[in-house]
Short mmCIF file of C-alpha atoms and ligand atoms in Angstrom, two decimals:
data_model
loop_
_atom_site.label_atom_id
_atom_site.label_comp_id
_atom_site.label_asym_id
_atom_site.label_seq_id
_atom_site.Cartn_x
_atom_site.Cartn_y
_atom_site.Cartn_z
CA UNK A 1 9.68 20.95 -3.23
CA UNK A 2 13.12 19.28 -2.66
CA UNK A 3 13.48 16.34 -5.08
CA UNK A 4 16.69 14.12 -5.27
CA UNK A 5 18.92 15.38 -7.89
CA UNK A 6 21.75 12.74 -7.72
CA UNK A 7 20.86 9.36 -9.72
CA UNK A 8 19.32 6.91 -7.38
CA UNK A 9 21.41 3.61 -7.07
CA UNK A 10 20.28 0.88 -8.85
CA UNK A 11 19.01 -2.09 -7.09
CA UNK A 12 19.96 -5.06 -9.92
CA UNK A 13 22.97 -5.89 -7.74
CA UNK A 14 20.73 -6.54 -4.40
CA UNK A 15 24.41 -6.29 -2.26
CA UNK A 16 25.48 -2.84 -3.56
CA UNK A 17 22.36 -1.32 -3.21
CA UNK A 18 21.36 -2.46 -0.18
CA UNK A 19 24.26 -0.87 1.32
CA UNK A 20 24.10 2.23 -0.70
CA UNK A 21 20.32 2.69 0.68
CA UNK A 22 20.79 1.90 4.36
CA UNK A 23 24.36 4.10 4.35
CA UNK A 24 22.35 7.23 3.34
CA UNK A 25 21.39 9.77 5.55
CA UNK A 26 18.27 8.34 7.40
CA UNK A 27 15.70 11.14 5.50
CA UNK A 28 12.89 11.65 7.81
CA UNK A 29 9.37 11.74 6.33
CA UNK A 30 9.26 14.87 7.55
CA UNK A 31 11.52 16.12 4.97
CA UNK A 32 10.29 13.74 2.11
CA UNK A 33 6.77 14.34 2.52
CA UNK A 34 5.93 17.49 4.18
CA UNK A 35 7.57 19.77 1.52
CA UNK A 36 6.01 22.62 -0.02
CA UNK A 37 4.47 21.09 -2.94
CA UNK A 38 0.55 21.72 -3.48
CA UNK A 39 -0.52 18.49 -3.04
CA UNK A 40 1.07 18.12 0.24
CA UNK A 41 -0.19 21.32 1.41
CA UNK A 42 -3.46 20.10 1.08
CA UNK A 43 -2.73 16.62 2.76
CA UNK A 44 -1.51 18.20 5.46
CA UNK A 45 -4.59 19.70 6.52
CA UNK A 46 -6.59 16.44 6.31
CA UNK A 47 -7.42 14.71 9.59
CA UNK A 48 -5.36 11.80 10.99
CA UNK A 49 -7.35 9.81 13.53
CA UNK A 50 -6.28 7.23 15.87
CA UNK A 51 -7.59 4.00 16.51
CA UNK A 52 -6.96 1.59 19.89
CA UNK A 53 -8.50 -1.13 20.70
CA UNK A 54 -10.24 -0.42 24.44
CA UNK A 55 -7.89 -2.40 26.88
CA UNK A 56 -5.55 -3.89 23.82
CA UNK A 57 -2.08 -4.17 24.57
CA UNK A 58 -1.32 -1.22 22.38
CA UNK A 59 -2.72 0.86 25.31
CA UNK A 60 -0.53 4.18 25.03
CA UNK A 61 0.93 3.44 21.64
CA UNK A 62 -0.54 5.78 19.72
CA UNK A 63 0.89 9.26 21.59
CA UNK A 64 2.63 12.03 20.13
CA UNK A 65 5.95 9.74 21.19
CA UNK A 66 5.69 6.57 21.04
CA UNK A 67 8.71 4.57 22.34
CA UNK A 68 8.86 1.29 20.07
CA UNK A 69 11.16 0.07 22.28
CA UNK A 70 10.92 -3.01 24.69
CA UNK A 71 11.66 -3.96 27.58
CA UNK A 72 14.04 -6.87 28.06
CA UNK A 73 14.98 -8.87 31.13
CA UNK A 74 18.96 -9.25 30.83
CA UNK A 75 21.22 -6.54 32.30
CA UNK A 76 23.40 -5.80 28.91
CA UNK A 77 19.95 -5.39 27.04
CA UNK A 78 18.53 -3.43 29.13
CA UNK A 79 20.79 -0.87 28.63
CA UNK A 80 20.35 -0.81 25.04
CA UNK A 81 16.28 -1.89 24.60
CA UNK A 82 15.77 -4.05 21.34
CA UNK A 83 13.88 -2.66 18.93
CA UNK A 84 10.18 -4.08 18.05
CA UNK A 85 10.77 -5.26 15.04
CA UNK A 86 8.09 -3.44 12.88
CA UNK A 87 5.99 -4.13 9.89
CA UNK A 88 3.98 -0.96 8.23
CA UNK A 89 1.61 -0.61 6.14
CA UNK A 90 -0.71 1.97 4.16
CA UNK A 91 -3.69 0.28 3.10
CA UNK A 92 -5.60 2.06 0.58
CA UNK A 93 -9.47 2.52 0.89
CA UNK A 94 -10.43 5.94 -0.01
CA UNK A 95 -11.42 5.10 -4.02
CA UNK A 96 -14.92 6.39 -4.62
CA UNK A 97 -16.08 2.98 -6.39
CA UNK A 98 -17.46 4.69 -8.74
CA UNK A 99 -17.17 1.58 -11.26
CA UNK A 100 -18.94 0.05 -8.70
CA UNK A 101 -22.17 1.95 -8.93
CA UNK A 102 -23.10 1.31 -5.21
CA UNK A 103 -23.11 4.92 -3.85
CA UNK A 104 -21.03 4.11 -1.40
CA UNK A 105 -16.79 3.85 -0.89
CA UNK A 106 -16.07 0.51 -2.75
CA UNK A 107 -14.13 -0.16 0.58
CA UNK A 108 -17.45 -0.46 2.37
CA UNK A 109 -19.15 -2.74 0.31
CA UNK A 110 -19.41 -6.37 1.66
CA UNK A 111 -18.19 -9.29 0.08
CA UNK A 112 -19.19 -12.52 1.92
CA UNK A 113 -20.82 -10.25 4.66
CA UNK A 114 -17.52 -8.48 6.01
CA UNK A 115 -16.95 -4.57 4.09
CA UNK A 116 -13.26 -5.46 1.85
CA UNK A 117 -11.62 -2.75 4.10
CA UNK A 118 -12.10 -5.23 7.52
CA UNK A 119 -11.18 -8.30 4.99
CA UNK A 120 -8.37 -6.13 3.92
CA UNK A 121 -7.19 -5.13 7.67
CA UNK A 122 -7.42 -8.56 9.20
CA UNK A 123 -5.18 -9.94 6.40
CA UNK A 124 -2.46 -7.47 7.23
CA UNK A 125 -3.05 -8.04 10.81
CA UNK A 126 -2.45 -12.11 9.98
CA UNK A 127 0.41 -10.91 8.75
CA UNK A 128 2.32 -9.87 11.71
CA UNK A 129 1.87 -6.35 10.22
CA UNK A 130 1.99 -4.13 12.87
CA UNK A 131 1.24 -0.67 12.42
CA UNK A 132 -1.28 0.38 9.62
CA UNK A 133 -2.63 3.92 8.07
CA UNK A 134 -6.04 3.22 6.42
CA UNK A 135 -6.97 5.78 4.28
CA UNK A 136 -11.03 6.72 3.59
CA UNK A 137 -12.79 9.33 1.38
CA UNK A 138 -12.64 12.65 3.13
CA UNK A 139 -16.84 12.07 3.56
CA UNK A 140 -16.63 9.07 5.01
CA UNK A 141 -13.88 9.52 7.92
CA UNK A 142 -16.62 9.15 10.47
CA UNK A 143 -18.09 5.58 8.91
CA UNK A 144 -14.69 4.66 8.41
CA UNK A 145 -13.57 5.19 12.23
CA UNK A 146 -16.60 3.73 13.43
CA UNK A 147 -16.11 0.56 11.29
CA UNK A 148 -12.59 -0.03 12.10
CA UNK A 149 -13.17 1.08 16.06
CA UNK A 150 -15.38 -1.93 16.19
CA UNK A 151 -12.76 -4.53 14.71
CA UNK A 152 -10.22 -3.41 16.81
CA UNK A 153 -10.44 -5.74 19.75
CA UNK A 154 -9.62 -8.42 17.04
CA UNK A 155 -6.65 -7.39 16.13
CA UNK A 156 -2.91 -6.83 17.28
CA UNK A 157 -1.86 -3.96 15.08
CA UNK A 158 -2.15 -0.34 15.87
CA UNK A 159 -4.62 1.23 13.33
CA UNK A 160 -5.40 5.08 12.24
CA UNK A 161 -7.70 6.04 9.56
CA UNK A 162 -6.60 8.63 7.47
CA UNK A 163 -8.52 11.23 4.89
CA UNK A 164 -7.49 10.08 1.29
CA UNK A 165 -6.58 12.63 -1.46
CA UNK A 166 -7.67 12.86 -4.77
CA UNK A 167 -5.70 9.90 -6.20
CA UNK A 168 -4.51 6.58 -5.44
CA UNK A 169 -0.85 8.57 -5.10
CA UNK A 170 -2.21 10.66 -3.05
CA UNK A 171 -3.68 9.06 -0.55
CA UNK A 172 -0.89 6.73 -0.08
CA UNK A 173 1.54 10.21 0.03
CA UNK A 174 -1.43 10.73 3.50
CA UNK A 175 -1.13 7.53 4.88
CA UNK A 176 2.81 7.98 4.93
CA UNK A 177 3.07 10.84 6.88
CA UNK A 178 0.35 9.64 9.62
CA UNK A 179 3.21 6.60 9.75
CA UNK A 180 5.97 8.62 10.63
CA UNK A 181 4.93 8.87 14.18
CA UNK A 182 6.17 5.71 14.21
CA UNK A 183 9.52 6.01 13.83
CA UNK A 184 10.49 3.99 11.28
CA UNK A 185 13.81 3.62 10.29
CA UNK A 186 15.56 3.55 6.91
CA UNK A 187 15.00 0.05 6.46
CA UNK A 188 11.72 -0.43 7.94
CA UNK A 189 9.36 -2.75 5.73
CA UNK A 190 6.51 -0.38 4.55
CA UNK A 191 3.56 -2.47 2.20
CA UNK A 192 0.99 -0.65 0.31
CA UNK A 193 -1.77 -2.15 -0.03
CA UNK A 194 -5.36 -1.99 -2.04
CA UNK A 195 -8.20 -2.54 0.33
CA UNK A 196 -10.00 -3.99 -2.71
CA UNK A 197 -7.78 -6.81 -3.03
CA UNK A 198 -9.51 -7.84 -0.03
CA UNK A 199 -8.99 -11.88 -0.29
CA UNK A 200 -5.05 -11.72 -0.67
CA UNK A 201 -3.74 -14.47 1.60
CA UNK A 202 -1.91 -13.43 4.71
CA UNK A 203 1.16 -15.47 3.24
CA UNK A 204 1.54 -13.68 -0.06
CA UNK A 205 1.60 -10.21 2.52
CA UNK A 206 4.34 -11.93 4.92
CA UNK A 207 6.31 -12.98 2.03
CA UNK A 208 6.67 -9.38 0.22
CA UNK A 209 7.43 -8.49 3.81
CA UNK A 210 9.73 -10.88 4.24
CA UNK A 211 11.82 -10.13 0.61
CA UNK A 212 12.32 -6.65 2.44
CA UNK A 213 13.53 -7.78 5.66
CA UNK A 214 15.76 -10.04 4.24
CA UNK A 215 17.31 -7.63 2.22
CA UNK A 216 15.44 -6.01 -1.10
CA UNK A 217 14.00 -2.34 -1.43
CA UNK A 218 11.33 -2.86 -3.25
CA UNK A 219 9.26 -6.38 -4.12
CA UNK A 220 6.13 -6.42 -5.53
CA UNK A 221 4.07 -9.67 -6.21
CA UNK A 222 3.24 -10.49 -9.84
CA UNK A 223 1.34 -13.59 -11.97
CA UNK A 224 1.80 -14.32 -15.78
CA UNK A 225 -1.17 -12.93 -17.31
CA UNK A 226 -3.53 -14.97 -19.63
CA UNK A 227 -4.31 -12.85 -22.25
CA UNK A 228 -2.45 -11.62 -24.91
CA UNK A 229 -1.79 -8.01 -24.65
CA UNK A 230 -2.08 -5.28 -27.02
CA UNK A 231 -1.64 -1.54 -27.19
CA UNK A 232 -3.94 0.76 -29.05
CA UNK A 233 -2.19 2.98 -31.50
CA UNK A 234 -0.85 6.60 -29.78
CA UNK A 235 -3.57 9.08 -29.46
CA UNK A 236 -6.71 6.46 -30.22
CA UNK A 237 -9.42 4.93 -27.49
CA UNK A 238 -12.18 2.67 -27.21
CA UNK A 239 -14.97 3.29 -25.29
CA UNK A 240 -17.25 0.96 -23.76
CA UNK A 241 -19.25 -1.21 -26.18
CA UNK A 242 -18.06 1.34 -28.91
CA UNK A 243 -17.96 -0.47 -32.44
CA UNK A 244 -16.16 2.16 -34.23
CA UNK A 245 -12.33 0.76 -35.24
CA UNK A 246 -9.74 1.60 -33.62
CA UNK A 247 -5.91 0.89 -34.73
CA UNK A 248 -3.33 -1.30 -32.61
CA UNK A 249 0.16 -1.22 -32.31
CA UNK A 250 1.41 -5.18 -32.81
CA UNK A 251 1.57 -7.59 -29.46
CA UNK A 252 3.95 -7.35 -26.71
CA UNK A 253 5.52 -10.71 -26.04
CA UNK A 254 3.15 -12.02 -23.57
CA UNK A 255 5.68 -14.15 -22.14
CA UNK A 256 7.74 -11.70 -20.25
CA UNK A 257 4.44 -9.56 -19.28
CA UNK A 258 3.47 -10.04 -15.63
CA UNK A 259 -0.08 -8.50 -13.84
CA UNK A 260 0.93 -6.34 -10.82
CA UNK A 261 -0.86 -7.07 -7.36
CA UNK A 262 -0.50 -5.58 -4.42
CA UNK A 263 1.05 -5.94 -1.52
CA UNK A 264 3.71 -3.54 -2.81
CA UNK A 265 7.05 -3.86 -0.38
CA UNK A 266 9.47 -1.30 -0.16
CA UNK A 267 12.05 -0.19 2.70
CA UNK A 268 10.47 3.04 4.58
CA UNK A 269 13.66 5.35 2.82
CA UNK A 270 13.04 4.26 -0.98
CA UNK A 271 9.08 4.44 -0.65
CA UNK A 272 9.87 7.74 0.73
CA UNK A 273 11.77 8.94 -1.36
CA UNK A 274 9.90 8.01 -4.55
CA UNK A 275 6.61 9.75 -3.08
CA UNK A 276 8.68 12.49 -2.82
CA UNK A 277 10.13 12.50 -6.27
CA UNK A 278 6.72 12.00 -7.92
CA UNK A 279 4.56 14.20 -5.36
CA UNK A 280 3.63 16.75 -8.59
CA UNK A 281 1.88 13.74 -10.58
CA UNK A 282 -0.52 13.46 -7.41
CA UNK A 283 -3.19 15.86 -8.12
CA UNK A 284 -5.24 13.92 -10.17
CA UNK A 285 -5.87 9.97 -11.44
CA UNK A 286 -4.80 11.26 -15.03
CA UNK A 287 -0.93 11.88 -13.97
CA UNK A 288 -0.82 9.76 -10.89
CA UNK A 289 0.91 6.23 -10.33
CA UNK A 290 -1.07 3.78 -10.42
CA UNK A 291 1.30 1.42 -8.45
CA UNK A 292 3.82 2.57 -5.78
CA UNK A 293 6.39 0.53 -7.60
CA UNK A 294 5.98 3.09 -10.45
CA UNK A 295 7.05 5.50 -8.30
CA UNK A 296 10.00 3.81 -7.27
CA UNK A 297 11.19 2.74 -11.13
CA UNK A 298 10.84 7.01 -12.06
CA UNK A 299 13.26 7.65 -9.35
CA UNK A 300 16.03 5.03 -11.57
CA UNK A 301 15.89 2.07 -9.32
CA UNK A 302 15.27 -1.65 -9.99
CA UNK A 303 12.09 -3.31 -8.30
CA UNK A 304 12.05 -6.91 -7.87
CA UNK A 305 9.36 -9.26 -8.28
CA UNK A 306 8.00 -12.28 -6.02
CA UNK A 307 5.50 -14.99 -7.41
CA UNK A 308 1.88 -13.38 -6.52
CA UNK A 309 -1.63 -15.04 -5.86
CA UNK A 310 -4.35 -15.50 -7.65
CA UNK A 311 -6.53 -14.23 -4.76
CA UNK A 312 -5.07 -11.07 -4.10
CA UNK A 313 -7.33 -9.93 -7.26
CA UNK A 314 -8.52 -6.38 -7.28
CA UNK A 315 -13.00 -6.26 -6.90
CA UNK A 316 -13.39 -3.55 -9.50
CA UNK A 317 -16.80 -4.37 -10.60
CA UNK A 318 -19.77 -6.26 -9.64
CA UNK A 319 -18.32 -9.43 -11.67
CA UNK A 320 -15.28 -9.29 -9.22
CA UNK A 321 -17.63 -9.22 -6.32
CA UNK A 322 -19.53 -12.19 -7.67
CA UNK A 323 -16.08 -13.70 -8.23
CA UNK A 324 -14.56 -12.62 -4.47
CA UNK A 325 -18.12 -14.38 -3.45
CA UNK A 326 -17.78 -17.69 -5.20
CA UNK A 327 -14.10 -18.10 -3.88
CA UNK A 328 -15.68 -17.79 -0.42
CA UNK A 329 -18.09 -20.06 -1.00
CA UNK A 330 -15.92 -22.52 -2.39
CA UNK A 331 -13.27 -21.95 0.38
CA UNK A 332 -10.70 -20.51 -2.56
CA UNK A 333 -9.91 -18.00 0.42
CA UNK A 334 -10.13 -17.95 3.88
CA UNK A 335 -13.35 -16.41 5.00
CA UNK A 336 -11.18 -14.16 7.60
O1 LIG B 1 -9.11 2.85 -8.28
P1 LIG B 1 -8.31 1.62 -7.97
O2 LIG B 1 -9.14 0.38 -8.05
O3 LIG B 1 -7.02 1.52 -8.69
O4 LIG B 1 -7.93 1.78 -6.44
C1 LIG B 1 -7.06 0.88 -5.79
C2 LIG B 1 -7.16 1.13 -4.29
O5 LIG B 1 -6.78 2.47 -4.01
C3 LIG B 1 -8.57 0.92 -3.77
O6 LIG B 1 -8.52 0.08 -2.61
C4 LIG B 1 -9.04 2.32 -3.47
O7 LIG B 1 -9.92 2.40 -2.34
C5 LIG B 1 -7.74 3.09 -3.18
N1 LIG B 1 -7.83 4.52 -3.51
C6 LIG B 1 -7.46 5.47 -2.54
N2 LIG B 1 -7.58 6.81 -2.84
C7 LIG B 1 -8.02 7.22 -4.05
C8 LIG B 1 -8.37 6.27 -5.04
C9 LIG B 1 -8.26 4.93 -4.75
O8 LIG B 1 -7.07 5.10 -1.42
N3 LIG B 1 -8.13 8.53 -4.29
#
């Protein structure tokens, strides 16, 4: 595996480092993703499917080529087509939800009668997010396709389902790739997403996108959390309902702590390049990220924060879903 060896700029000064990103050689996903690390290996040989709409006006989009290019009417434009400005997106949907306890992909599971990944997907879509990699548990492709296929004359973005891997990281590393077709270029918006923060508000998502277009490499939404935080001493746990004591290292000052939601923004180089960079940690939850932006703060560089949204909450367990339920019902969210 190639991994950068010169120190990544910084991106505290939002001017310099802007420039020093988009100045770099444009690396293709190719290169950042299909290297000859294990994990990718395996990736590699998981399906990609592609999704259309029957009669949408993405008719012919999804080819081996696709020209994102189009068509204008004056005669200096046309010979030099604007390019569709472009919005991607990984959304993440292959978790097991095993903390769920449904037998079934949490993804799947309905809150307010729609599964989280449609919720999820027409959110993006609301967004002006325009071309989107969903990925699904490897045993589920087929109820995956199936369920997105039938959503897609609802909305504008180009979908394709993609066979997760066997973490978070991974999957996202999947959902990259299938993007590439695309052609993004260096400073293409890319936002990875959590299907299970299903009720996030099409604003919060057009905002992170926004912080990108307008300049940053990589925003991530964040609220001041409630509790106060403590770590357990190195080398102890506690397990579920356990009563047995267990030593903790003293507070961390709880006002500069911030909960992480997703959308996660980033610029299609740096999310690139920090999937690259952390591709060995993929294998397994144990080692992976558990955020994108982690990824992106290993490789040295800054990531930025925008004010987040109480409703882009993560549905973990069946109290979330309960929770997801009563914010429908009490028109908290949109009931998209
Ligand atoms: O497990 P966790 O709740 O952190 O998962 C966050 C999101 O990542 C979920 O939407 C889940 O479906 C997705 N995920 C994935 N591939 C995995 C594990 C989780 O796409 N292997």
């Amino acid at each position: 595996m190639t991994v950068p060896t010169t120190p990544a700029p910084t991106l505290a000064n939002q001017a310099t480092t802007s420039s020093a990103v988009s100045t770099a050689p444009l690396p293709a996903v190719a290169r950042h993703l299909n290297c000859d690390h294990p994990d990718m290996s395996q990736l590699r040989s998981q399906s990609t499917t592609p999704l259309q709409a029957p009669g949408s006006h993405h008719a012919g989009i999804v080819s081996a080529e696709p020209a994102l290019t189009e068509s204008v009417s004056t005669e200096s434009a046309r010979a030099e087509p604007a390019p569709v400005k472009r919005r991607l997106s990984v959304l993440a949907a292959a978790g097991s939800g095993t903390r769920l306890g449904r037998h079934m992909p949490k993804a799947l599971v309905e809150v307010g009668g729609a599964p989280m990944v449609l919720r999820a997907l027409r959110g993006l879509d609301a967004a002006g997010i325009t071309h989107i990699a969903v990925t699904a548990p490897t045993d589920a492709l087929v109820d995956f396709e199936q369920l997105i296929g039938s959503a897609l004359p609802d909305l504008s973005a180009t979908v394709r389902v993609v066979a997760g891997g066997a973490s978070r990281q991974a999957s996202v590393a999947a959902g990259l790739r299938s993007l590439e077709q695309f052609r993004p270029d260096a400073r293409t918006p890319v936002l990875i997403h959590d299907a299970a923060r299903c009720l996030t508000p099409p604003a919060l998502i057009d905002r992170v996108a926004r912080a990108i277009e307008n300049g940053a490499n990589a925003v991530i939404p964040t609220l001041p959390v409630t509790d106060t935080i403590k770590p357990l001493a190195s080398g102890t746990h506690i397990d579920e309902g356990d009563d047995a004591l267990s030593p903790l290292d003293p507070s961390i000052d709880r006002s500069r702590l911030r909960a992480v939601q997703t959308p996660q923004g980033f610029t299609w180089d740096v999310i690139c390049r920090a999937h690259e960079y952390g591709a060995s940690r993929a294998a397994d939850e144990s080692s992976a990220a558990t955020d994108d932006a982690g990824l992106v703060e290993a490789l040295g560089l800054t990531v930025m924060s925008i004010a987040g949204d109480m409703m882009a909450f993560k549905v973990t367990t069946e109290l979330d879903i309960a929770l997801a339920q009563a914010c429908l019902d009490h028109g908290y969210a949109p009931d998209a």
